[in-house]
GROMACS .gro file of C-alpha atoms in nm:
model
  353
    1MET     CA    1  -3.282  -6.048  -7.506
    2PRO     CA    2  -3.248  -6.002  -7.130
    3ARG     CA    3  -2.890  -6.032  -7.021
    4ASP     CA    4  -2.943  -6.269  -6.735
    5GLY     CA    5  -3.188  -6.495  -6.928
    6ASN     CA    6  -3.468  -6.426  -6.676
    7SER     CA    7  -3.754  -6.182  -6.627
    8SER     CA    8  -3.972  -6.078  -6.354
    9THR     CA    9  -4.304  -6.247  -6.273
   10GLU     CA   10  -4.465  -5.907  -6.301
   11GLY     CA   11  -4.451  -5.733  -6.628
   12ALA     CA   12  -4.250  -6.027  -6.793
   13LEU     CA   13  -4.437  -5.937  -7.113
   14THR     CA   14  -4.355  -5.577  -7.127
   15LEU     CA   15  -4.029  -5.519  -6.956
   16PRO     CA   16  -3.688  -5.713  -6.995
   17HIS     CA   17  -3.530  -5.769  -6.635
   18PRO     CA   18  -3.240  -5.525  -6.691
   19PHE     CA   19  -3.511  -5.217  -6.723
   20LEU     CA   20  -3.627  -5.307  -6.366
   21SER     CA   21  -3.496  -5.107  -6.077
   22ARG     CA   22  -3.256  -5.287  -5.847
   23LEU     CA   23  -3.294  -5.007  -5.579
   24SER     CA   24  -3.551  -4.992  -5.312
   25PRO     CA   25  -3.863  -4.783  -5.400
   26SER     CA   26  -3.782  -4.531  -5.137
   27THR     CA   27  -3.443  -4.494  -5.274
   28ASP     CA   28  -3.582  -4.441  -5.626
   29VAL     CA   29  -3.823  -4.170  -5.489
   30GLY     CA   30  -3.527  -4.000  -5.326
   31ILE     CA   31  -3.330  -4.003  -5.649
   32ALA     CA   32  -3.626  -3.855  -5.836
   33VAL     CA   33  -3.671  -3.570  -5.590
   34TYR     CA   34  -3.286  -3.489  -5.604
   35LEU     CA   35  -3.254  -3.494  -5.974
   36SER     CA   36  -3.582  -3.281  -5.993
   37LEU     CA   37  -3.427  -3.024  -5.755
   38THR     CA   38  -3.094  -3.025  -5.965
   39GLY     CA   39  -3.266  -3.029  -6.284
   40VAL     CA   40  -3.493  -2.705  -6.194
   41LEU     CA   41  -3.198  -2.536  -6.072
   42SER     CA   42  -2.986  -2.620  -6.371
   43VAL     CA   43  -3.250  -2.502  -6.621
   44ALA     CA   44  -3.289  -2.178  -6.413
   45GLY     CA   45  -2.918  -2.114  -6.367
   46ASN     CA   46  -2.799  -2.205  -6.716
   47GLY     CA   47  -3.095  -2.032  -6.854
   48VAL     CA   48  -2.982  -1.705  -6.692
   49VAL     CA   49  -2.619  -1.775  -6.825
   50LEU     CA   50  -2.765  -1.819  -7.172
   51THR     CA   51  -2.967  -1.498  -7.149
   52VAL     CA   52  -2.680  -1.303  -7.025
   53PHE     CA   53  -2.448  -1.413  -7.297
   54SER     CA   54  -2.717  -1.370  -7.568
   55ARG     CA   55  -2.773  -0.999  -7.478
   56LYS     CA   56  -2.426  -0.921  -7.574
   57ARG     CA   57  -2.386  -1.185  -7.846
   58SER     CA   58  -2.255  -0.921  -8.096
   59HIS     CA   59  -1.942  -0.864  -7.882
   60LEU     CA   60  -1.885  -1.208  -7.699
   61ARG     CA   61  -1.519  -1.268  -7.613
   62PRO     CA   62  -1.385  -1.622  -7.719
   63GLN     CA   63  -1.389  -1.744  -7.347
   64GLU     CA   64  -1.734  -1.629  -7.321
   65LEU     CA   65  -1.836  -1.835  -7.634
   66MET     CA   66  -1.708  -2.145  -7.472
   67ALA     CA   67  -1.876  -2.090  -7.147
   68MET     CA   68  -2.192  -2.039  -7.340
   69ASN     CA   69  -2.146  -2.378  -7.509
   70LEU     CA   70  -2.097  -2.541  -7.169
   71ALA     CA   71  -2.421  -2.373  -7.054
   72VAL     CA   72  -2.587  -2.508  -7.364
   73CYS     CA   73  -2.478  -2.878  -7.272
   74ASP     CA   74  -2.589  -2.838  -6.915
   75PHE     CA   75  -2.913  -2.688  -7.022
   76GLY     CA   76  -2.979  -2.952  -7.287
   77TYR     CA   77  -2.930  -3.253  -7.045
   78SER     CA   78  -3.164  -3.098  -6.780
   79LEU     CA   79  -3.424  -3.049  -7.050
   80LEU     CA   80  -3.386  -3.333  -7.262
   81GLY     CA   81  -3.229  -3.612  -7.042
   82ALA     CA   82  -3.311  -3.572  -6.677
   83PRO     CA   83  -3.694  -3.609  -6.715
   84PHE     CA   84  -3.644  -3.969  -6.839
   85LEU     CA   85  -3.433  -4.069  -6.543
   86ILE     CA   86  -3.661  -3.887  -6.297
   87SER     CA   87  -3.990  -4.037  -6.424
   88SER     CA   88  -3.838  -4.403  -6.455
   89SER     CA   89  -3.713  -4.371  -6.077
   90LEU     CA   90  -4.077  -4.275  -5.979
   91ALA     CA   91  -4.195  -4.561  -6.177
   92HIS     CA   92  -3.938  -4.784  -6.011
   93SER     CA   93  -3.811  -4.923  -6.380
   94TRP     CA   94  -3.701  -4.780  -6.698
   95MET     CA   95  -4.028  -4.699  -6.863
   96TRP     CA   96  -3.914  -4.571  -7.203
   97GLY     CA   97  -3.814  -4.917  -7.375
   98HIS     CA   98  -3.513  -4.975  -7.593
   99ALA     CA   99  -3.571  -4.678  -7.822
  100GLY     CA  100  -3.583  -4.460  -7.528
  101CYS     CA  101  -3.269  -4.614  -7.384
  102VAL     CA  102  -3.078  -4.531  -7.705
  103TRP     CA  103  -3.221  -4.186  -7.724
  104TYR     CA  104  -3.112  -4.124  -7.341
  105GLY     CA  105  -2.760  -4.263  -7.423
  106VAL     CA  106  -2.705  -4.049  -7.726
  107GLN     CA  107  -2.811  -3.728  -7.565
  108GLY     CA  108  -2.616  -3.809  -7.253
  109PHE     CA  109  -2.294  -3.878  -7.446
  110VAL     CA  110  -2.339  -3.574  -7.665
  111PHE     CA  111  -2.386  -3.334  -7.372
  112GLY     CA  112  -2.141  -3.497  -7.138
  113ILE     CA  113  -1.851  -3.539  -7.379
  114GLY     CA  114  -1.938  -3.209  -7.530
  115SER     CA  115  -1.896  -3.045  -7.198
  116LEU     CA  116  -1.575  -3.230  -7.129
  117ILE     CA  117  -1.417  -3.128  -7.466
  118THR     CA  118  -1.539  -2.769  -7.435
  119THR     CA  119  -1.381  -2.757  -7.074
  120ALA     CA  120  -1.059  -2.884  -7.231
  121LEU     CA  121  -1.065  -2.615  -7.505
  122ILE     CA  122  -1.127  -2.349  -7.206
  123SER     CA  123  -0.816  -2.478  -7.044
  124LEU     CA  124  -0.610  -2.471  -7.334
  125ASP     CA  125  -0.730  -2.137  -7.431
  126ARG     CA  126  -0.629  -2.006  -7.076
  127CYS     CA  127  -0.282  -2.182  -7.120
  128LEU     CA  128  -0.217  -2.000  -7.443
  129LYS     CA  129  -0.348  -1.676  -7.311
  130ILE     CA  130  -0.115  -1.678  -7.009
  131CYS     CA  131   0.196  -1.856  -7.172
  132SER     CA  132   0.180  -1.695  -7.517
  133ILE     CA  133   0.146  -1.315  -7.566
  134ARG     CA  134   0.086  -1.357  -7.949
  135TYR     CA  135  -0.197  -1.594  -7.886
  136GLY     CA  136  -0.459  -1.321  -7.798
  137GLN     CA  137  -0.346  -1.111  -8.104
  138TRP     CA  138  -0.481  -1.350  -8.367
  139VAL     CA  139  -0.752  -1.555  -8.208
  140GLU     CA  140  -1.094  -1.413  -8.265
  141SER     CA  141  -1.449  -1.513  -8.184
  142ARG     CA  142  -1.512  -1.665  -8.519
  143HIS     CA  143  -1.219  -1.899  -8.469
  144ILE     CA  144  -1.360  -2.023  -8.156
  145GLY     CA  145  -1.700  -2.047  -8.318
  146LEU     CA  146  -1.552  -2.290  -8.563
  147LEU     CA  147  -1.398  -2.488  -8.293
  148ILE     CA  148  -1.735  -2.513  -8.111
  149VAL     CA  149  -1.905  -2.640  -8.439
  150GLY     CA  150  -1.620  -2.887  -8.460
  151VAL     CA  151  -1.688  -3.010  -8.084
  152TRP     CA  152  -2.057  -3.064  -8.178
  153LEU     CA  153  -1.982  -3.271  -8.494
  154TYR     CA  154  -1.727  -3.482  -8.305
  155THR     CA  155  -1.953  -3.570  -8.018
  156VAL     CA  156  -2.238  -3.633  -8.232
  157THR     CA  157  -2.042  -3.879  -8.460
  158TRP     CA  158  -1.906  -4.078  -8.147
  159ALA     CA  159  -2.271  -4.068  -7.987
  160LEU     CA  160  -2.421  -4.218  -8.311
  161LEU     CA  161  -2.172  -4.500  -8.386
  162PRO     CA  162  -2.368  -4.750  -8.149
  163VAL     CA  163  -2.692  -4.655  -8.330
  164PHE     CA  164  -2.518  -4.828  -8.631
  165GLY     CA  165  -2.379  -5.116  -8.456
  166PHE     CA  166  -2.038  -5.000  -8.347
  167GLY     CA  167  -2.075  -5.026  -7.976
  168SER     CA  168  -2.415  -5.024  -7.792
  169TYR     CA  169  -2.632  -4.846  -7.542
  170GLY     CA  170  -2.794  -5.038  -7.238
  171PRO     CA  171  -2.927  -4.997  -6.890
  172GLU     CA  172  -2.711  -4.913  -6.599
  173PRO     CA  173  -2.677  -5.158  -6.315
  174PHE     CA  174  -2.934  -4.982  -6.102
  175GLY     CA  175  -3.192  -5.021  -6.388
  176THR     CA  176  -3.355  -4.686  -6.416
  177SER     CA  177  -3.102  -4.513  -6.653
  178CYS     CA  178  -2.909  -4.586  -6.964
  179THR     CA  179  -2.567  -4.541  -7.097
  180ILE     CA  180  -2.285  -4.676  -7.291
  181ASP     CA  181  -2.305  -5.061  -7.265
  182TRP     CA  182  -1.981  -5.110  -7.082
  183TRP     CA  183  -2.073  -5.465  -6.969
  184ARG     CA  184  -2.093  -5.603  -7.332
  185MET     CA  185  -1.706  -5.554  -7.333
  186ARG     CA  186  -1.710  -5.895  -7.165
  187PHE     CA  187  -1.797  -6.080  -7.483
  188SER     CA  188  -1.799  -5.832  -7.758
  189ARG     CA  189  -1.478  -5.739  -7.930
  190THR     CA  190  -1.665  -5.443  -8.114
  191ASP     CA  191  -1.780  -5.303  -7.782
  192ARG     CA  192  -1.430  -5.337  -7.646
  193LEU     CA  193  -1.291  -5.150  -7.930
  194TYR     CA  194  -1.564  -4.880  -7.911
  195VAL     CA  195  -1.503  -4.824  -7.547
  196GLY     CA  196  -1.132  -4.816  -7.576
  197LEU     CA  197  -1.140  -4.564  -7.859
  198ILE     CA  198  -1.385  -4.329  -7.664
  199MET     CA  199  -1.186  -4.363  -7.339
  200THR     CA  200  -0.874  -4.253  -7.538
  201LEU     CA  201  -0.997  -4.002  -7.784
  202CYS     CA  202  -1.275  -3.847  -7.573
  203PHE     CA  203  -1.208  -3.874  -7.206
  204GLY     CA  204  -0.832  -3.938  -7.185
  205LEU     CA  205  -0.725  -3.698  -7.438
  206SER     CA  206  -0.950  -3.405  -7.293
  207THR     CA  207  -0.838  -3.490  -6.943
  208LEU     CA  208  -0.467  -3.487  -7.024
  209THR     CA  209  -0.530  -3.149  -7.220
  210ILE     CA  210  -0.679  -3.001  -6.886
  211ALA     CA  211  -0.408  -3.134  -6.660
  212GLY     CA  212  -0.128  -3.036  -6.898
  213SER     CA  213  -0.272  -2.682  -6.955
  214TYR     CA  214  -0.294  -2.598  -6.584
  215LEU     CA  215   0.041  -2.746  -6.516
  216ALA     CA  216   0.197  -2.517  -6.788
  217ILE     CA  217   0.001  -2.225  -6.622
  218LEU     CA  218   0.139  -2.297  -6.294
  219ILE     CA  219   0.501  -2.311  -6.432
  220GLN     CA  220   0.446  -1.992  -6.609
  221VAL     CA  221   0.314  -1.809  -6.316
  222ARG     CA  222   0.601  -1.917  -6.084
  223ARG     CA  223   0.840  -1.797  -6.360
  224SER     CA  224   0.653  -1.451  -6.408
  225GLY     CA  225   0.647  -1.403  -6.020
  226ARG     CA  226   1.019  -1.385  -6.016
  227SER     CA  227   1.034  -1.107  -6.269
  228LEU     CA  228   0.704  -0.918  -6.200
  229ALA     CA  229   0.882  -0.613  -6.079
  230ALA     CA  230   1.044  -0.561  -6.437
  231ILE     CA  231   0.693  -0.586  -6.617
  232PRO     CA  232   0.523  -0.254  -6.683
  233SER     CA  233   0.211  -0.176  -6.474
  234SER     CA  234  -0.030  -0.191  -6.756
  235ALA     CA  235   0.101  -0.535  -6.839
  236VAL     CA  236   0.082  -0.646  -6.464
  237THR     CA  237  -0.284  -0.527  -6.463
  238HIS     CA  238  -0.380  -0.736  -6.771
  239PHE     CA  239  -0.188  -1.023  -6.630
  240SER     CA  240  -0.390  -1.021  -6.311
  241LYS     CA  241  -0.734  -0.991  -6.500
  242GLU     CA  242  -0.622  -1.305  -6.707
  243MET     CA  243  -0.523  -1.488  -6.381
  244ARG     CA  244  -0.858  -1.405  -6.214
  245LEU     CA  245  -1.033  -1.557  -6.527
  246THR     CA  246  -0.805  -1.859  -6.523
  247LYS     CA  247  -0.894  -1.925  -6.157
  248ILE     CA  248  -1.259  -1.945  -6.247
  249THR     CA  249  -1.174  -2.169  -6.533
  250ALA     CA  250  -0.969  -2.391  -6.301
  251VAL     CA  251  -1.258  -2.427  -6.064
  252ILE     CA  252  -1.486  -2.534  -6.341
  253CYS     CA  253  -1.250  -2.788  -6.478
  254SER     CA  254  -1.180  -2.930  -6.148
  255THR     CA  255  -1.545  -2.977  -6.058
  256PHE     CA  256  -1.622  -3.151  -6.378
  257LEU     CA  257  -1.343  -3.406  -6.350
  258LEU     CA  258  -1.435  -3.448  -5.978
  259ALA     CA  259  -1.800  -3.512  -6.083
  260TRP     CA  260  -1.732  -3.739  -6.388
  261THR     CA  261  -1.401  -3.943  -6.320
  262PRO     CA  262  -1.567  -4.152  -6.041
  263TYR     CA  263  -1.851  -4.247  -6.268
  264VAL     CA  264  -1.602  -4.347  -6.535
  265ILE     CA  265  -1.377  -4.551  -6.307
  266VAL     CA  266  -1.692  -4.727  -6.144
  267SER     CA  267  -1.834  -4.807  -6.484
  268LEU     CA  268  -1.521  -4.966  -6.601
  269TYR     CA  269  -1.441  -5.149  -6.291
  270SER     CA  270  -1.788  -5.290  -6.266
  271ALA     CA  271  -1.779  -5.411  -6.630
  272LEU     CA  272  -1.443  -5.552  -6.612
  273GLY     CA  273  -1.483  -5.720  -6.282
  274GLY     CA  274  -1.583  -6.076  -6.234
  275ILE     CA  275  -1.945  -6.183  -6.277
  276LYS     CA  276  -2.116  -6.230  -5.943
  277GLY     CA  277  -2.435  -6.433  -5.985
  278ARG     CA  278  -2.666  -6.301  -6.237
  279SER     CA  279  -2.601  -5.935  -6.184
  280LEU     CA  280  -2.494  -5.687  -6.453
  281SER     CA  281  -2.222  -5.543  -6.251
  282SER     CA  282  -1.958  -5.671  -6.007
  283LEU     CA  283  -2.049  -5.393  -5.781
  284PRO     CA  284  -2.400  -5.336  -5.575
  285PRO     CA  285  -2.636  -5.114  -5.756
  286GLU     CA  286  -2.623  -4.882  -5.450
  287VAL     CA  287  -2.260  -4.822  -5.501
  288SER     CA  288  -2.295  -4.774  -5.880
  289VAL     CA  289  -2.570  -4.518  -5.854
  290ILE     CA  290  -2.371  -4.262  -5.638
  291PRO     CA  291  -2.106  -4.169  -5.885
  292ALA     CA  292  -2.388  -4.180  -6.158
  293LEU     CA  293  -2.594  -3.918  -5.954
  294LEU     CA  294  -2.278  -3.714  -5.904
  295ALA     CA  295  -2.220  -3.691  -6.278
  296LYS     CA  296  -2.564  -3.637  -6.384
  297SER     CA  297  -2.621  -3.350  -6.135
  298HIS     CA  298  -2.307  -3.166  -6.235
  299CYS     CA  299  -2.493  -2.950  -6.462
  300VAL     CA  300  -2.618  -2.741  -6.173
  301ILE     CA  301  -2.265  -2.622  -6.068
  302ASN     CA  302  -2.132  -2.377  -6.334
  303PRO     CA  303  -2.378  -2.084  -6.281
  304PHE     CA  304  -2.297  -2.086  -5.905
  305ILE     CA  305  -1.931  -2.057  -5.991
  306TYR     CA  306  -1.989  -1.780  -6.220
  307GLN     CA  307  -2.193  -1.589  -5.963
  308ALA     CA  308  -1.948  -1.665  -5.686
  309MET     CA  309  -1.626  -1.569  -5.861
  310SER     CA  310  -1.711  -1.322  -6.138
  311LYS     CA  311  -1.785  -0.972  -6.053
  312GLU     CA  312  -1.880  -0.915  -6.418
  313PHE     CA  313  -2.121  -1.189  -6.434
  314ARG     CA  314  -2.295  -1.069  -6.101
  315ALA     CA  315  -2.324  -0.722  -6.251
  316ASP     CA  316  -2.480  -0.870  -6.577
  317VAL     CA  317  -2.721  -1.091  -6.391
  318SER     CA  318  -2.827  -0.789  -6.161
  319ASP     CA  319  -2.871  -0.566  -6.461
  320LEU     CA  320  -3.077  -0.871  -6.622
  321LEU     CA  321  -3.310  -0.905  -6.336
  322LEU     CA  322  -3.322  -0.530  -6.206
  323GLY     CA  323  -3.225  -0.341  -6.532
  324GLY     CA  324  -3.503  -0.089  -6.514
  325ARG     CA  325  -3.446  -0.001  -6.141
  326ARG     CA  326  -3.057  -0.005  -6.191
  327ARG     CA  327  -3.089   0.239  -6.483
  328ARG     CA  328  -3.317   0.471  -6.299
  329LYS     CA  329  -3.063   0.460  -6.003
  330ARG     CA  330  -2.790   0.554  -6.242
  331ARG     CA  331  -2.984   0.846  -6.393
  332ILE     CA  332  -3.078   0.985  -6.036
  333ARG     CA  333  -2.715   0.945  -5.934
  334SER     CA  334  -2.583   1.121  -6.238
  335ARG     CA  335  -2.853   1.405  -6.199
  336GLY     CA  336  -2.740   1.439  -5.850
  337ARG     CA  337  -2.375   1.474  -5.957
  338GLU     CA  338  -2.470   1.719  -6.211
  339GLY     CA  339  -2.668   1.910  -5.976
  340ARG     CA  340  -2.391   1.931  -5.724
  341GLU     CA  341  -2.140   2.036  -5.982
  342GLU     CA  342  -2.399   2.331  -6.097
  343SER     CA  343  -2.442   2.452  -5.748
  344GLY     CA  344  -2.072   2.444  -5.677
  345SER     CA  345  -2.012   2.660  -5.992
  346GLU     CA  346  -2.280   2.909  -5.908
  347ARG     CA  347  -2.132   2.961  -5.557
  348ALA     CA  348  -1.788   2.990  -5.711
  349GLY     CA  349  -1.930   3.256  -5.950
  350GLY     CA  350  -2.091   3.432  -5.656
  351GLU     CA  351  -1.778   3.436  -5.469
  352GLU     CA  352  -1.596   3.614  -5.751
  353CYS     CA  353  -1.841   3.864  -5.782
   0.00000   0.00000   0.00000
């Protein structure tokens, strides 16, 4: 049933009112263009990340496995979720019905919360790597692989609960996208319980893990700085490498929280705020759509972070895109060095004679 008990005069037989856009047609077109651009960049960028990692899958390090899972989540939303929102924005209404709304909500939850929990695991891995010497001696890629399987099982379980009646999915206040039905918390005890649990066990716990991990890293780095002179040079070099990787993961975690936290706050505020007239939300749709777009377009960011901050990743991408040329150049350079060495040895032999 329509939530405001009313439907539009046009399409009253086919579309419930909440599925009609509350934005202007020009705004919807702008959203479609923006999400098309970020979607193409995300598919291309995360596709490159997945290709780079798959080329060395037999000897992937634990942190690379987790980065690969992040790329799978971002690639998955761009391919399986974004087209629904783009097409609905162009149509000026959600055009996939209730079943499509549930599908969009499920995949958005799986990929979004999957990214968040993976990001929390990356933070915890960095914390243990910096703060505990023994951690790196017993953690192997197979352990991380099992953790990633656990992440998928955990997120899929929570995402499917509304399908079976514990919680629900519904349209967002601006009408052309679907998500967890935050607004049913006003009158449904089950939805209040579901939202409270996912906010605690999915978003809250992961966010605290990220914050706690980097706080512990900062404390450890401050302590290490005082006694760095007493550490052997080989250990200092290893510590520096770990810190460079930790800086990359810190940027990844920060951008994720900056993109998703406003969306969660605005959704909760608009759901718990007082009902204004017949609107789903206590906020104007133009306000609620901004954090939603920020969160949904975050999937494009990580490949640029890797490219900007990781020398190893840049080399891998260069080898992927210019592999044949790079190998030929290496052979030419090595032959040149060999030739110079041979000519030098011949001159030395002539002088001895």
